[in-house]
Amino acid sequence: MFRTEPALPEQEWQLRLEVGDSPDGVATLVLDRPEKLNAWSWEASRQLARLASRIRFDDRIRVLVVRGSGRAFCAGVDLGLPEDRITGRSDAERARNFAEGLRWVHEQFRAFATLPQPIVAAVHGYCLGFGFELALMCDIRLAAADAVFALPEATIGVAVDAGGEMRLARDAGSGWAKLLALTGRRVDAATAARIGVVQDVLAPEELLPAAYALAGEIAANAPLAVQAIKRSVDAFADRGLAEAMGQAALLAATTFVSQDAPVGYAAKAARRAAEFEGK
């Protein structure tokens, strides 16, 4: 059975919501698994679902800042808990189960991305794979000069599964989305700013002060007006996204049960080039 509730007690979660008592209305969502470079998992998605519901109805929160602890924002995904392995009695059933799991996760990501409160991402270090996708779910992105962005999924034989390539196409254009997703190429913060993925690049020590200053500036404005503006922009920018995400779940599930996927993961673990056969 696919788990939709967090498996870990809240004190062990890798996501931590900090809501201060100050009147500025700025809260922080911390990715706090530094020993794994804040790598994402099915469990992290379940935790995000719970926290997004809290944020949505917390009148103390006018703006949310998302940041990573340690050396990275988020370096991608890991395999998570043993019980999170997607199984099936056949490849077809396993693909179906995977697609349904991804559809549920997509619903949670949409709930997060469409929170009424604006979300400011403060990105430093590695922002790879799902980390890049999470940053693209945020409304405004600031990056430290040491930030590195990539969608490397094609290099290990799987599709981009959380809509990152579509959000990248929305913000940077389809050409850049295809170039980065089809090659897995890494780009630095300056390039990310040039193509419109981040709105400002700062020295590492200036990143968090700038993110909180920006969040405070937004939070000082009229909440209903701020939320209405976010809704209006999203309604225009994300038109067609929901339909595309449904197709993405099916396509991603197909690649996850392919023979190329284990070849790609094994090659990555061994630090060698993969030899894909397209089957």
C-alpha positions as a printed Julia matrix, in Angstrom:
279×3 Matrix{Float64}:
  0.0    0.0     0.0
  1.29   3.47   -0.9
  1.95   5.48    2.25
  0.57   9.03    2.37
  1.28   9.86    6.02
  4.82  10.48    7.33
  6.52   7.34    8.6
  8.87   9.17   10.97
  7.99  11.04   14.15
  7.98  14.78   13.61
 11.09  15.35   15.71
 13.0   13.27   13.11
 11.63  15.02   10.01
 14.08  16.46    7.51
 11.77  19.43    6.96
 11.48  21.98    9.74
  8.99  24.85    9.82
 10.11  27.87   11.81
  7.41  30.39   12.64
  8.76  33.2    14.82
  6.83  35.33   17.23
  8.0   38.54   15.56
  5.32  40.6    13.78
  7.1   40.57   10.39
  5.05  37.63    9.09
  8.05  35.73    7.65
  8.41  32.0     8.3
 11.12  29.57    7.19
 10.97  26.06    5.77
 14.37  24.45    6.36
 15.59  21.39    4.47
 17.54  19.9     7.35
 19.34  16.75    6.31
 22.83  18.15    5.8
 24.63  14.81    6.05
 22.81  13.79    2.85
 23.02  17.25    1.23
 19.27  17.53    1.95
 18.47  14.79   -0.58
 14.73  14.34   -1.13
 12.65  11.19   -0.7
  9.07   9.94   -0.7
  9.1   10.57    3.04
 10.1   14.2     2.52
  7.15  14.59    0.14
  4.81  13.3     2.85
  6.31  15.75    5.33
  5.9   18.61    2.87
  2.23  17.71    2.41
  1.6   18.01    6.15
  3.53  21.27    6.49
  1.91  22.89    3.45
 -1.49  22.4     5.09
 -0.25  24.13    8.24
  1.31  27.03    6.36
 -1.79  27.59    4.25
 -4.05  28.38    7.2
 -1.53  30.04    9.54
 -2.4   33.73    9.65
  0.99  34.49   11.2
  2.71  33.55    7.93
  2.61  36.14    5.16
  5.74  35.01    3.3
  7.72  31.75    3.4
 11.49  31.48    2.92
 12.82  28.07    1.85
 16.47  27.27    2.51
 18.77  24.29    2.96
 21.07  23.57    5.89
 24.7   22.61    5.5
 26.55  22.74    2.18
 23.62  22.48   -0.24
 20.07  23.51   -0.94
 19.12  20.01   -2.14
 21.35  17.66   -4.12
 18.59  15.51   -5.62
 16.84  12.37   -4.39
 17.68   9.22   -2.51
 15.78   5.95   -2.37
 14.21   6.71    0.99
 12.79   4.07    3.3
 12.83   0.37    2.31
  9.04   0.22    2.46
  8.83   2.99   -0.14
 10.03   0.74   -2.96
  7.33   0.69   -5.62
  6.49  -2.89   -6.51
  3.99  -4.79   -8.65
  3.22  -8.3    -9.87
  4.25  -7.28  -13.39
  6.06  -4.42  -15.09
  2.68  -3.01  -16.13
  1.3   -3.09  -12.59
  4.5   -1.63  -11.19
  4.33   1.2   -13.73
  0.69   1.82  -12.81
  1.56   1.9    -9.1
  4.46   4.24   -9.75
  2.28   6.56  -11.82
 -0.39   6.69   -9.12
  2.25   7.43   -6.49
  3.65  10.22   -8.63
  0.18  11.64   -9.21
 -0.34  11.85   -5.45
  3.05  13.5    -4.99
  2.27  15.97   -7.78
 -0.9   16.94   -5.94
  1.15  17.71   -2.82
  3.68  19.74   -4.81
  0.84  21.71   -6.39
 -0.58  22.43   -2.92
  2.83  23.74   -1.89
  3.49  25.78   -5.05
  0.01  27.33   -4.92
  0.08  28.31   -1.26
 -1.56  31.72   -0.86
  1.64  33.03    0.7
  4.52  33.96   -1.62
  7.55  31.64   -1.35
 11.14  32.91   -1.59
 13.86  30.31   -2.23
 17.36  31.02   -0.91
 19.58  28.64   -2.9
 23.19  27.82   -2.15
 25.49  24.99   -3.17
 24.01  22.07   -5.06
 20.5   22.54   -6.42
 20.2   19.38   -8.49
 17.39  17.19   -9.75
 14.48  17.47   -7.38
 16.27  20.3    -5.57
 16.05  22.34   -8.77
 12.42  21.31   -9.19
 11.61  22.42   -5.63
 13.28  25.78   -6.21
 11.21  26.2    -9.38
  8.04  25.67   -7.32
  8.91  28.81   -5.36
  7.76  32.24   -6.52
 11.06  34.13   -6.31
 14.55  32.63   -6.24
 17.73  34.18   -4.89
 21.01  32.32   -5.32
 24.42  32.44   -3.73
 27.29  32.77   -6.18
 28.29  29.18   -5.38
 24.92  27.7    -6.4
 24.88  25.0    -9.1
 21.71  23.98  -10.95
 20.94  20.88  -13.03
 18.29  18.39  -14.08
 20.47  15.26  -14.48
 17.69  12.67  -14.77
 18.3   11.8   -18.43
 21.91  10.89  -17.63
 20.7    8.08  -15.33
 17.88   6.85  -17.56
 14.75   8.36  -16.01
 12.39  11.2   -16.87
 12.1   14.42  -14.9
  9.23  13.42  -12.64
  8.11  16.48  -10.65
  7.46  18.94  -13.47
 10.83  20.68  -13.33
 11.33  20.78  -17.08
  7.88  22.33  -17.55
  8.43  24.97  -14.87
 11.84  25.64  -16.39
 10.21  26.11  -19.81
  7.77  28.54  -18.23
 10.53  30.66  -16.64
 13.45  30.29  -19.07
 11.8   29.21  -22.34
 11.5   25.83  -24.01
 14.95  25.98  -25.58
 16.75  26.29  -22.25
 14.44  23.7   -20.68
 15.28  21.19  -23.39
 19.0   21.99  -23.36
 19.34  21.49  -19.61
 16.96  18.53  -19.27
 18.17  16.66  -22.35
 21.87  17.02  -21.5
 21.8   17.07  -17.69
 24.28  19.93  -17.95
 25.09  21.94  -14.82
 24.88  25.73  -14.87
 26.22  28.25  -12.39
 24.27  30.95  -10.59
 25.25  33.64  -13.09
 23.87  31.59  -15.98
 20.72  30.79  -14.0
 20.19  34.52  -13.5
 20.85  35.28  -17.16
 18.15  32.87  -18.33
 15.64  34.05  -15.73
 15.72  31.09  -13.35
 16.91  33.19  -10.41
 16.15  36.84   -9.78
 19.41  37.81   -8.07
 22.85  36.39   -7.3
 24.61  37.31   -4.08
 27.75  36.52   -2.15
 27.14  33.45    0.04
 27.22  35.48    3.25
 24.66  37.91    1.83
 22.14  35.31    0.65
 20.02  34.81    3.77
 19.97  38.47    4.84
 18.84  39.4     1.32
 16.18  36.65    1.26
 14.73  37.72    4.6
 14.86  41.4     3.64
 12.95  40.63    0.45
 10.44  38.46    2.32
  9.95  41.24    4.88
  9.38  43.78    2.12
  6.64  41.6     0.63
  5.15  40.78    4.04
  4.8   44.48    4.84
  2.34  44.88    1.98
 -1.39  44.19    2.15
 -1.81  40.39    2.48
 -4.97  40.14    0.39
 -3.43  42.17   -2.42
 -0.19  40.17   -2.31
 -2.05  36.87   -2.47
 -4.31  38.1    -5.27
 -1.28  39.1    -7.34
  0.33  35.68   -6.84
 -2.89  33.95   -7.91
 -3.24  36.12  -11.01
  0.34  35.61  -12.17
  0.16  31.86  -11.52
 -3.14  31.55  -13.39
 -1.47  33.05  -16.46
  1.99  31.45  -16.17
  0.83  27.94  -15.26
 -1.97  27.52  -17.76
 -1.84  23.97  -19.09
  0.5   22.79  -16.32
 -2.05  20.54  -14.61
 -2.77  18.63  -17.83
  0.91  18.28  -18.63
  1.68  16.95  -15.15
 -0.81  14.11  -15.64
  1.06  13.01  -18.75
  4.4   13.46  -16.95
  3.42  10.95  -14.27
  2.73   8.25  -16.85
  5.88   8.96  -18.85
  8.07   9.06  -15.75
  6.63   5.78  -14.48
  7.51   4.11  -17.78
 11.15   5.19  -17.51
 11.4    4.08  -13.88
 10.47   0.49  -14.79
 12.7    0.45  -17.89
 15.92  -1.56  -18.08
 17.85   1.66  -18.64
 17.07   3.01  -15.17
 19.02   0.43  -13.11
 21.86   0.67  -15.63
 21.96   4.42  -15.12
 21.84   4.27  -11.34
 24.56   1.6   -11.23
 26.79   3.64  -13.53
 26.33   6.73  -11.41
 27.21   4.83   -8.24
 30.33   3.44   -9.94
 31.23   6.88  -11.38
 31.37   5.6   -14.95
 29.48   6.31  -18.15
 26.26   4.38  -18.64
 25.57   2.37  -21.77
 21.86   2.73  -22.47
 20.01   0.41  -24.86
 16.64   2.15  -24.87
 14.63  -0.68  -23.41
